[in-house]
mmCIF file of C-alpha atoms in Angstrom:
data_model
loop_
_atom_site.group_PDB
_atom_site.id
_atom_site.type_symbol
_atom_site.label_atom_id
_atom_site.label_comp_id
_atom_site.label_asym_id
_atom_site.label_seq_id
_atom_site.Cartn_x
_atom_site.Cartn_y
_atom_site.Cartn_z
ATOM 1 C CA MET A 1 -8.692 7.434 -14.662
ATOM 2 C CA SER A 2 -5.944 9.316 -12.529
ATOM 3 C CA THR A 3 -5.781 9.251 -8.682
ATOM 4 C CA GLU A 4 -7.437 12.711 -8.651
ATOM 5 C CA GLU A 5 -10.361 11.055 -9.814
ATOM 6 C CA LEU A 6 -10.852 8.350 -6.893
ATOM 7 C CA LEU A 7 -12.886 10.695 -4.666
ATOM 8 C CA ILE A 8 -15.196 12.530 -6.733
ATOM 9 C CA THR A 9 -17.388 14.627 -4.314
ATOM 10 C CA ASN A 10 -19.852 17.547 -4.621
ATOM 11 C CA ARG A 11 -18.789 20.138 -2.070
ATOM 12 C CA ALA A 12 -21.291 22.717 -3.184
ATOM 13 C CA GLN A 13 -24.183 20.591 -3.037
ATOM 14 C CA ILE A 14 -23.121 18.943 0.383
ATOM 15 C CA ARG A 15 -22.724 22.804 1.607
ATOM 16 C CA LYS A 16 -26.188 23.498 0.306
ATOM 17 C CA LYS A 17 -27.720 20.758 2.253
ATOM 18 C CA TRP A 18 -26.429 21.815 5.325
ATOM 19 C CA LYS A 19 -27.133 25.581 4.822
ATOM 20 C CA GLU A 20 -30.799 24.351 4.252
ATOM 21 C CA GLU A 21 -30.455 23.025 7.722
ATOM 22 C CA GLY A 22 -29.566 26.582 9.046
ATOM 23 C CA VAL A 23 -25.705 26.175 9.042
ATOM 24 C CA ASP A 24 -23.318 28.706 7.949
ATOM 25 C CA VAL A 25 -20.634 26.620 6.853
ATOM 26 C CA GLU A 26 -17.792 29.193 6.250
ATOM 27 C CA ASN A 27 -18.629 30.950 9.414
ATOM 28 C CA ASP A 28 -18.225 27.676 11.513
ATOM 29 C CA ILE A 29 -14.638 26.984 9.876
ATOM 30 C CA GLU A 30 -13.896 30.341 11.086
ATOM 31 C CA ILE A 31 -15.042 29.436 14.591
ATOM 32 C CA ILE A 32 -12.957 26.236 14.524
ATOM 33 C CA ARG A 33 -9.792 27.840 12.953
ATOM 34 C CA ASN A 34 -9.955 30.690 15.469
ATOM 35 C CA TRP A 35 -10.151 27.995 18.383
ATOM 36 C CA LEU A 36 -7.145 26.214 16.880
ATOM 37 C CA LYS A 37 -5.139 29.475 17.304
ATOM 38 C CA THR A 38 -5.597 28.927 21.123
ATOM 39 C CA GLN A 39 -4.697 25.279 21.242
ATOM 40 C CA HIS A 40 -0.775 25.678 21.327
ATOM 41 C CA HIS A 41 -0.617 21.808 22.283
ATOM 42 C CA LEU A 42 -1.494 20.595 18.561
ATOM 43 C CA PRO A 43 1.226 20.250 16.463
ATOM 44 C CA GLU A 44 -0.247 21.837 13.181
ATOM 45 C CA MET A 45 -2.922 23.950 12.062
ATOM 46 C CA PRO A 46 -5.061 21.772 9.942
ATOM 47 C CA SER A 47 -6.335 22.916 6.577
ATOM 48 C CA ASP A 48 -9.917 24.567 5.874
ATOM 49 C CA LYS A 49 -10.573 21.285 3.861
ATOM 50 C CA MET A 50 -9.691 18.936 7.122
ATOM 51 C CA ILE A 51 -11.857 21.459 9.430
ATOM 52 C CA GLU A 52 -14.746 21.271 7.064
ATOM 53 C CA PHE A 53 -14.492 17.240 6.864
ATOM 54 C CA PHE A 54 -14.583 17.296 10.631
ATOM 55 C CA LEU A 55 -17.396 19.733 10.939
ATOM 56 C CA THR A 56 -19.290 17.688 8.459
ATOM 57 C CA ASN A 57 -19.108 14.559 10.178
ATOM 58 C CA CYS A 58 -19.946 16.072 13.561
ATOM 59 C CA LYS A 59 -23.148 17.301 11.989
ATOM 60 C CA PHE A 60 -21.721 20.754 12.563
ATOM 61 C CA SER A 61 -21.667 20.596 16.338
ATOM 62 C CA ILE A 62 -18.779 23.034 17.303
ATOM 63 C CA GLU A 63 -17.793 21.198 20.624
ATOM 64 C CA LYS A 64 -17.818 17.752 19.137
ATOM 65 C CA THR A 65 -15.814 19.014 16.214
ATOM 66 C CA LYS A 66 -13.354 20.450 18.704
ATOM 67 C CA GLN A 67 -13.118 17.154 20.611
ATOM 68 C CA ASN A 68 -12.657 15.121 17.659
ATOM 69 C CA ILE A 69 -9.840 17.041 15.987
ATOM 70 C CA ASP A 70 -7.957 17.254 19.343
ATOM 71 C CA MET A 71 -8.331 13.493 19.465
ATOM 72 C CA TYR A 72 -7.286 13.035 15.661
ATOM 73 C CA TYR A 73 -3.793 14.131 17.324
ATOM 74 C CA THR A 74 -4.022 12.929 20.947
ATOM 75 C CA ILE A 75 -5.045 9.146 20.213
ATOM 76 C CA ARG A 76 -1.970 8.257 18.266
ATOM 77 C CA PRO A 77 0.345 7.186 21.216
ATOM 78 C CA LEU A 78 -2.513 5.721 22.903
ATOM 79 C CA ILE A 79 -3.141 2.929 20.048
ATOM 80 C CA PRO A 80 0.524 2.311 18.689
ATOM 81 C CA GLU A 81 -0.140 -0.680 16.868
ATOM 82 C CA ILE A 82 -2.504 1.288 14.748
ATOM 83 C CA TYR A 83 -0.766 4.428 14.380
ATOM 84 C CA GLN A 84 3.094 3.819 14.954
ATOM 85 C CA ASN A 85 5.134 2.254 12.290
ATOM 86 C CA THR A 86 2.404 1.640 10.215
ATOM 87 C CA ASN A 87 3.407 4.077 7.485
ATOM 88 C CA PRO A 88 1.037 3.005 4.508
ATOM 89 C CA CYS A 89 3.797 4.000 2.063
ATOM 90 C CA LEU A 90 6.446 1.318 3.189
ATOM 91 C CA SER A 91 6.631 -1.933 1.159
ATOM 92 C CA GLU A 92 5.739 -3.896 4.004
ATOM 93 C CA ASN A 93 2.821 -2.115 4.753
ATOM 94 C CA GLN A 94 1.729 -1.835 1.115
ATOM 95 C CA ALA A 95 1.790 -5.805 0.983
ATOM 96 C CA VAL A 96 -1.969 -5.258 2.555
ATOM 97 C CA PHE A 97 -3.179 -4.674 -0.896
ATOM 98 C CA ASN A 98 -1.872 -8.116 -2.137
ATOM 99 C CA TRP A 99 -4.330 -9.778 -0.115
ATOM 100 C CA SER A 100 -7.105 -7.609 0.655
ATOM 101 C CA PHE A 101 -9.342 -4.631 -0.921
ATOM 102 C CA VAL A 102 -10.310 -1.624 0.724
ATOM 103 C CA LEU A 103 -11.781 0.732 -1.791
ATOM 104 C CA PRO A 104 -13.689 3.817 -1.162
ATOM 105 C CA LEU A 105 -15.453 4.003 -4.548
ATOM 106 C CA PRO A 106 -14.834 7.304 -6.836
ATOM 107 C CA LYS A 107 -18.610 8.332 -6.956
ATOM 108 C CA LEU A 108 -20.929 9.434 -4.360
ATOM 109 C CA THR A 109 -24.466 7.911 -4.170
ATOM 110 C CA SER A 110 -27.653 10.060 -5.336
ATOM 111 C CA SER A 111 -27.674 10.872 -1.416
ATOM 112 C CA LEU A 112 -24.249 12.073 -1.297
ATOM 113 C CA HIS A 113 -22.859 9.089 0.729
ATOM 114 C CA ARG A 114 -19.445 7.581 0.066
ATOM 115 C CA VAL A 115 -19.548 3.565 -0.554
ATOM 116 C CA THR A 116 -16.360 1.653 0.559
ATOM 117 C CA LEU A 117 -15.860 -1.780 -0.585
ATOM 118 C CA ILE A 118 -14.038 -4.424 1.683
ATOM 119 C CA LYS A 119 -12.916 -7.919 0.597
ATOM 120 C CA PHE A 120 -10.066 -10.181 1.284
ATOM 121 C CA ARG A 121 -8.439 -12.209 -1.248
ATOM 122 C CA SER A 122 -8.202 -15.808 -1.403
ATOM 123 C CA VAL A 123 -4.677 -16.423 -0.196
ATOM 124 C CA ASP A 124 -2.862 -18.221 2.454
ATOM 125 C CA ALA A 125 -4.111 -16.853 5.796
ATOM 126 C CA GLU A 126 -0.463 -16.706 7.174
ATOM 127 C CA LEU A 127 -0.181 -13.761 4.689
ATOM 128 C CA ILE A 128 -2.834 -11.842 6.672
ATOM 129 C CA SER A 129 -1.868 -9.327 9.298
ATOM 130 C CA PHE A 130 -5.506 -7.823 10.435
ATOM 131 C CA THR A 131 -4.005 -5.195 12.600
ATOM 132 C CA LYS A 132 -1.900 -4.026 9.776
ATOM 133 C CA TRP A 133 -4.907 -4.280 7.751
ATOM 134 C CA VAL A 134 -6.995 -1.830 9.939
ATOM 135 C CA SER A 135 -3.727 0.537 10.279
ATOM 136 C CA ILE A 136 -4.139 1.262 6.523
ATOM 137 C CA PHE A 137 -7.597 1.708 6.604
ATOM 138 C CA MET A 138 -7.489 4.253 9.720
ATOM 139 C CA ASN A 139 -4.211 5.729 9.038
ATOM 140 C CA GLY A 140 -3.961 5.613 5.563
ATOM 141 C CA ILE A 141 -7.361 5.605 3.608
ATOM 142 C CA TYR A 142 -9.089 8.100 6.169
ATOM 143 C CA GLU A 143 -6.350 10.105 6.357
ATOM 144 C CA ILE A 144 -6.597 10.772 2.477
ATOM 145 C CA LYS A 145 -10.306 11.188 2.744
ATOM 146 C CA MET A 146 -9.856 13.878 5.672
ATOM 147 C CA GLN A 147 -8.027 15.777 2.993
ATOM 148 C CA GLU A 148 -9.978 15.196 -0.001
ATOM 149 C CA ASP A 149 -13.289 13.830 0.447
ATOM 150 C CA LEU A 150 -16.529 15.075 1.656
ATOM 151 C CA SER A 151 -19.944 13.121 2.093
ATOM 152 C CA MET A 152 -23.073 13.220 3.927
ATOM 153 C CA GLY A 153 -21.823 9.616 5.371
ATOM 154 C CA GLU A 154 -20.867 6.140 4.616
ATOM 155 C CA ILE A 155 -22.135 3.086 3.267
ATOM 156 C CA LEU A 156 -19.712 -0.052 3.850
ATOM 157 C CA ILE A 157 -20.061 -3.400 1.546
ATOM 158 C CA CYS A 158 -18.214 -6.151 3.043
ATOM 159 C CA ASP A 159 -17.557 -9.213 0.681
ATOM 160 C CA LEU A 160 -17.401 -12.190 2.888
ATOM 161 C CA GLY A 161 -16.995 -14.692 -0.161
ATOM 162 C CA THR A 162 -13.291 -15.636 0.542
ATOM 163 C CA LEU A 163 -13.563 -16.152 4.375
ATOM 164 C CA THR A 164 -12.385 -19.510 5.485
ATOM 165 C CA LEU A 165 -12.052 -21.105 8.899
ATOM 166 C CA ALA A 166 -8.188 -20.354 8.641
ATOM 167 C CA TYR A 167 -8.904 -16.775 8.437
ATOM 168 C CA LEU A 168 -10.873 -16.536 11.708
ATOM 169 C CA PRO A 169 -7.924 -16.587 14.142
ATOM 170 C CA LYS A 170 -6.487 -13.585 12.371
ATOM 171 C CA ILE A 171 -9.443 -11.514 12.993
ATOM 172 C CA ASN A 172 -8.774 -10.092 16.520
ATOM 173 C CA PRO A 173 -11.943 -8.814 18.439
ATOM 174 C CA MET A 174 -9.845 -6.153 20.218
ATOM 175 C CA VAL A 175 -8.465 -4.863 16.911
ATOM 176 C CA ILE A 176 -12.215 -4.374 15.698
ATOM 177 C CA LYS A 177 -12.922 -2.877 19.258
ATOM 178 C CA LYS A 178 -10.245 -0.119 18.701
ATOM 179 C CA ALA A 179 -11.292 0.530 15.182
ATOM 180 C CA ALA A 180 -14.893 1.115 16.249
ATOM 181 C CA LEU A 181 -13.245 3.609 18.894
ATOM 182 C CA ILE A 182 -11.329 5.470 16.399
ATOM 183 C CA LEU A 183 -14.395 5.604 14.106
ATOM 184 C CA GLU A 184 -16.133 7.210 17.019
ATOM 185 C CA LYS A 185 -13.889 9.351 18.579
ATOM 186 C CA VAL A 186 -11.901 10.745 15.742
ATOM 187 C CA TRP A 187 -13.954 10.323 12.471
ATOM 188 C CA SER A 188 -17.342 10.323 13.961
ATOM 189 C CA ASN A 189 -18.054 8.014 11.351
ATOM 190 C CA ARG A 190 -21.819 8.640 10.015
ATOM 191 C CA VAL A 191 -22.480 4.904 8.730
ATOM 192 C CA LYS A 192 -25.879 4.802 6.836
ATOM 193 C CA GLY A 193 -25.507 1.041 6.434
ATOM 194 C CA ILE A 194 -23.222 -1.869 6.561
ATOM 195 C CA HIS A 195 -23.865 -4.434 3.725
ATOM 196 C CA LEU A 196 -22.646 -7.998 4.085
ATOM 197 C CA VAL A 197 -22.631 -10.029 0.754
ATOM 198 C CA ASN A 198 -21.571 -13.780 -0.043
ATOM 199 C CA VAL A 199 -21.780 -14.454 3.484
ATOM 200 C CA PRO A 200 -20.684 -18.216 4.462
ATOM 201 C CA ALA A 201 -22.228 -20.051 7.407
ATOM 202 C CA ILE A 202 -18.735 -19.664 9.310
ATOM 203 C CA ALA A 203 -19.171 -15.852 9.256
ATOM 204 C CA ASP A 204 -21.600 -15.971 12.224
ATOM 205 C CA VAL A 205 -18.672 -15.679 14.604
ATOM 206 C CA LEU A 206 -17.357 -12.644 12.644
ATOM 207 C CA ILE A 207 -20.830 -10.905 12.625
ATOM 208 C CA SER A 208 -21.153 -11.497 16.361
ATOM 209 C CA ILE A 209 -17.538 -9.973 17.033
ATOM 210 C CA LEU A 210 -18.593 -6.766 14.542
ATOM 211 C CA LYS A 211 -22.094 -6.386 16.509
ATOM 212 C CA SER A 212 -20.252 -6.320 19.771
ATOM 213 C CA ALA A 213 -17.833 -3.638 18.847
ATOM 214 C CA VAL A 214 -20.544 -1.067 17.523
ATOM 215 C CA SER A 215 -23.395 0.942 18.866
ATOM 216 C CA LYS A 216 -27.147 -0.138 18.914
ATOM 217 C CA LYS A 217 -27.762 2.188 16.048
ATOM 218 C CA ILE A 218 -24.937 0.747 13.775
ATOM 219 C CA LYS A 219 -26.152 -2.671 14.456
ATOM 220 C CA GLU A 220 -29.843 -1.997 13.113
ATOM 221 C CA ARG A 221 -27.810 -0.922 9.842
ATOM 222 C CA ILE A 222 -26.395 -4.274 9.364
ATOM 223 C CA TYR A 223 -27.720 -5.699 6.376
ATOM 224 C CA ILE A 224 -27.074 -9.595 5.106
ATOM 225 C CA HIS A 225 -27.836 -9.879 1.547
ATOM 226 C CA GLY A 226 -28.826 -13.633 0.429
ATOM 227 C CA LYS A 227 -27.804 -12.770 -3.164
ATOM 228 C CA LEU A 228 -25.579 -9.984 -4.809
ATOM 229 C CA GLU A 229 -28.662 -8.582 -6.786
ATOM 230 C CA ASP A 230 -30.373 -7.484 -3.419
ATOM 231 C CA LEU A 231 -27.292 -4.908 -3.004
ATOM 232 C CA PHE A 232 -28.586 -2.908 -6.159
ATOM 233 C CA ASP A 233 -31.659 -1.897 -4.117
ATOM 234 C CA TYR A 234 -29.154 0.192 -1.675
ATOM 235 C CA VAL A 235 -26.361 1.033 -4.197
ATOM 236 C CA SER A 236 -26.593 1.723 -7.892
ATOM 237 C CA LYS A 237 -24.590 -0.185 -10.624
ATOM 238 C CA ASP A 238 -23.079 3.103 -11.876
ATOM 239 C CA ILE A 239 -20.921 2.959 -8.506
ATOM 240 C CA LEU A 240 -20.371 -0.235 -8.118
ATOM 241 C CA PRO A 241 -17.153 -1.813 -9.801
ATOM 242 C CA CYS A 242 -17.707 -4.153 -12.896
ATOM 243 C CA ASP A 243 -16.588 -7.405 -10.732
ATOM 244 C CA TYR A 244 -20.217 -6.792 -9.079
ATOM 245 C CA GLY A 245 -22.126 -6.171 -12.068
ATOM 246 C CA GLY A 246 -21.569 -2.268 -12.115
ATOM 247 C CA MET A 247 -20.209 0.170 -14.396
ATOM 248 C CA GLU A 248 -17.103 1.219 -12.442
ATOM 249 C CA LYS A 249 -13.444 0.156 -13.078
ATOM 250 C CA SER A 250 -12.297 -3.223 -11.556
ATOM 251 C CA MET A 251 -11.285 -3.667 -8.103
ATOM 252 C CA ASP A 252 -7.749 -4.475 -9.201
ATOM 253 C CA GLU A 253 -7.604 -1.207 -11.254
ATOM 254 C CA LEU A 254 -8.863 0.582 -8.306
ATOM 255 C CA ASN A 255 -6.703 -0.989 -5.985
ATOM 256 C CA GLU A 256 -3.567 0.163 -7.935
ATOM 257 C CA LEU A 257 -4.683 3.445 -8.070
ATOM 258 C CA TRP A 258 -5.000 3.702 -4.334
ATOM 259 C CA LYS A 259 -1.509 2.257 -3.795
ATOM 260 C CA ASN A 260 -0.433 5.103 -6.052
ATOM 261 C CA LYS A 261 -2.578 7.918 -4.155
ATOM 262 C CA LEU A 262 -1.050 6.704 -0.685
ATOM 263 C CA THR A 263 2.371 7.120 -2.325
ATOM 264 C CA GLU A 264 1.420 10.818 -3.279
ATOM 265 C CA TYR A 265 0.758 11.340 0.481
ATOM 266 C CA LYS A 266 4.305 9.875 1.557
ATOM 267 C CA ASP A 267 5.362 13.389 3.025
ATOM 268 C CA ARG A 268 2.223 13.553 5.051
ATOM 269 C CA PHE A 269 2.887 9.996 6.434
ATOM 270 C CA LEU A 270 6.336 11.102 7.406
ATOM 271 C CA MET A 271 5.211 14.163 9.100
ATOM 272 C CA LEU A 272 2.331 12.314 10.937
ATOM 273 C CA GLU A 273 5.125 9.965 12.245
ATOM 274 C CA LYS A 274 6.884 12.695 13.852
ATOM 275 C CA MET A 275 3.992 14.701 15.318
ATOM 276 C CA LYS A 276 3.413 14.805 19.059
ATOM 277 C CA ILE A 277 0.911 16.495 21.363
ATOM 278 C CA ASP A 278 2.637 18.805 23.900
ATOM 279 C CA GLU A 279 0.680 17.952 26.910
ATOM 280 C CA ASP A 280 2.316 20.475 29.221
ATOM 281 C CA VAL A 281 0.680 23.663 27.257
ATOM 282 C CA ARG A 282 -2.727 22.058 26.730
ATOM 283 C CA PRO A 283 -5.060 24.953 27.862
ATOM 284 C CA ALA A 284 -7.474 22.499 29.406
ATOM 285 C CA PRO A 285 -7.931 18.733 30.152
ATOM 286 C CA LEU A 286 -9.661 16.661 27.527
ATOM 287 C CA LYS A 287 -13.531 16.757 28.007
ATOM 288 C CA ASN A 288 -13.583 13.251 26.469
ATOM 289 C CA SER A 289 -10.795 11.870 28.771
ATOM 290 C CA ASP A 290 -13.142 9.050 29.137
ATOM 291 C CA LEU A 291 -11.357 7.785 26.257
ATOM 292 C CA LEU A 292 -8.804 6.251 28.825
ATOM 293 C CA GLY A 293 -11.395 4.247 30.684
ATOM 294 C CA TYR A 294 -12.835 3.091 27.435
ATOM 295 C CA TYR A 295 -9.619 2.122 26.191
ATOM 296 C CA GLY A 296 -8.881 0.116 29.387
ATOM 297 C CA ASN A 297 -11.671 -1.923 29.014
ATOM 298 C CA PHE A 298 -10.916 -3.352 25.635
ATOM 299 C CA LYS A 299 -10.423 -6.711 27.430
ATOM 300 C CA LYS A 300 -14.111 -7.113 28.348
ATOM 301 C CA ILE A 301 -16.029 -7.767 24.940
ATOM 302 C CA ASP A 302 -18.994 -9.689 24.857
ATOM 303 C CA ILE A 303 -19.961 -11.948 21.912
ATOM 304 C CA ASP A 304 -23.275 -13.359 21.477
#
């Protein structure tokens, strides 16, 4: 397998599904492209693939797509721990792959959803930086997904089998809250399900933190599986790595391929570090300026 096969999509089939809903995909891309030409505060003109990624995630709402594209650039200095000095090509940041897996799996499901597998390795907890892990996910993996991927939504599989008490202090609730904000305000992440497998008793605290950070709708889509085989009712074996009884390459092989994929985007990540919004020429105040209020309230997180 080459890195070009890491995100196999079916753009034609996804477009067909939206056209059946009355969406004119090409026309909507043109609308956003023309709008972007008037947004002189933005540091670049996104590609058509980037625009289509945002449109699809926003269910082809033109106004929401405009807001999310704007926020993709605007949010970066507001959450510096996620976006600044977090170039995923740097060796100190790629160390994340030595103690964790964040693997969008190559094939889409039959419903055209993308499955992402998340797992921490069994390592000394002192090696773990949860903030750096989130930055690789949000600033690295998602950047590549935006450039190459297209799906009808996300399915997340979180394997908690290696979780120990030593890991829990490393998992910062505020960072989870900020990650949830990015998923909502930038990516409009359409989560079909979050599947937790190999769940130890000590994971109750982590699950409570997770539920405090997501919407009611997402809470209802969190599934805890008592045995691994139950997962096959939601994700077919041909999509899962062989580590989970599936037919895909092993997690270690996919991990190495993703490290190589990130390196292929080194010029893009260098460019992102230098990009800045020019607020002096922004044509109108942000419609979703409530972000600042949301961001200012991170300290208040209720855990059941």
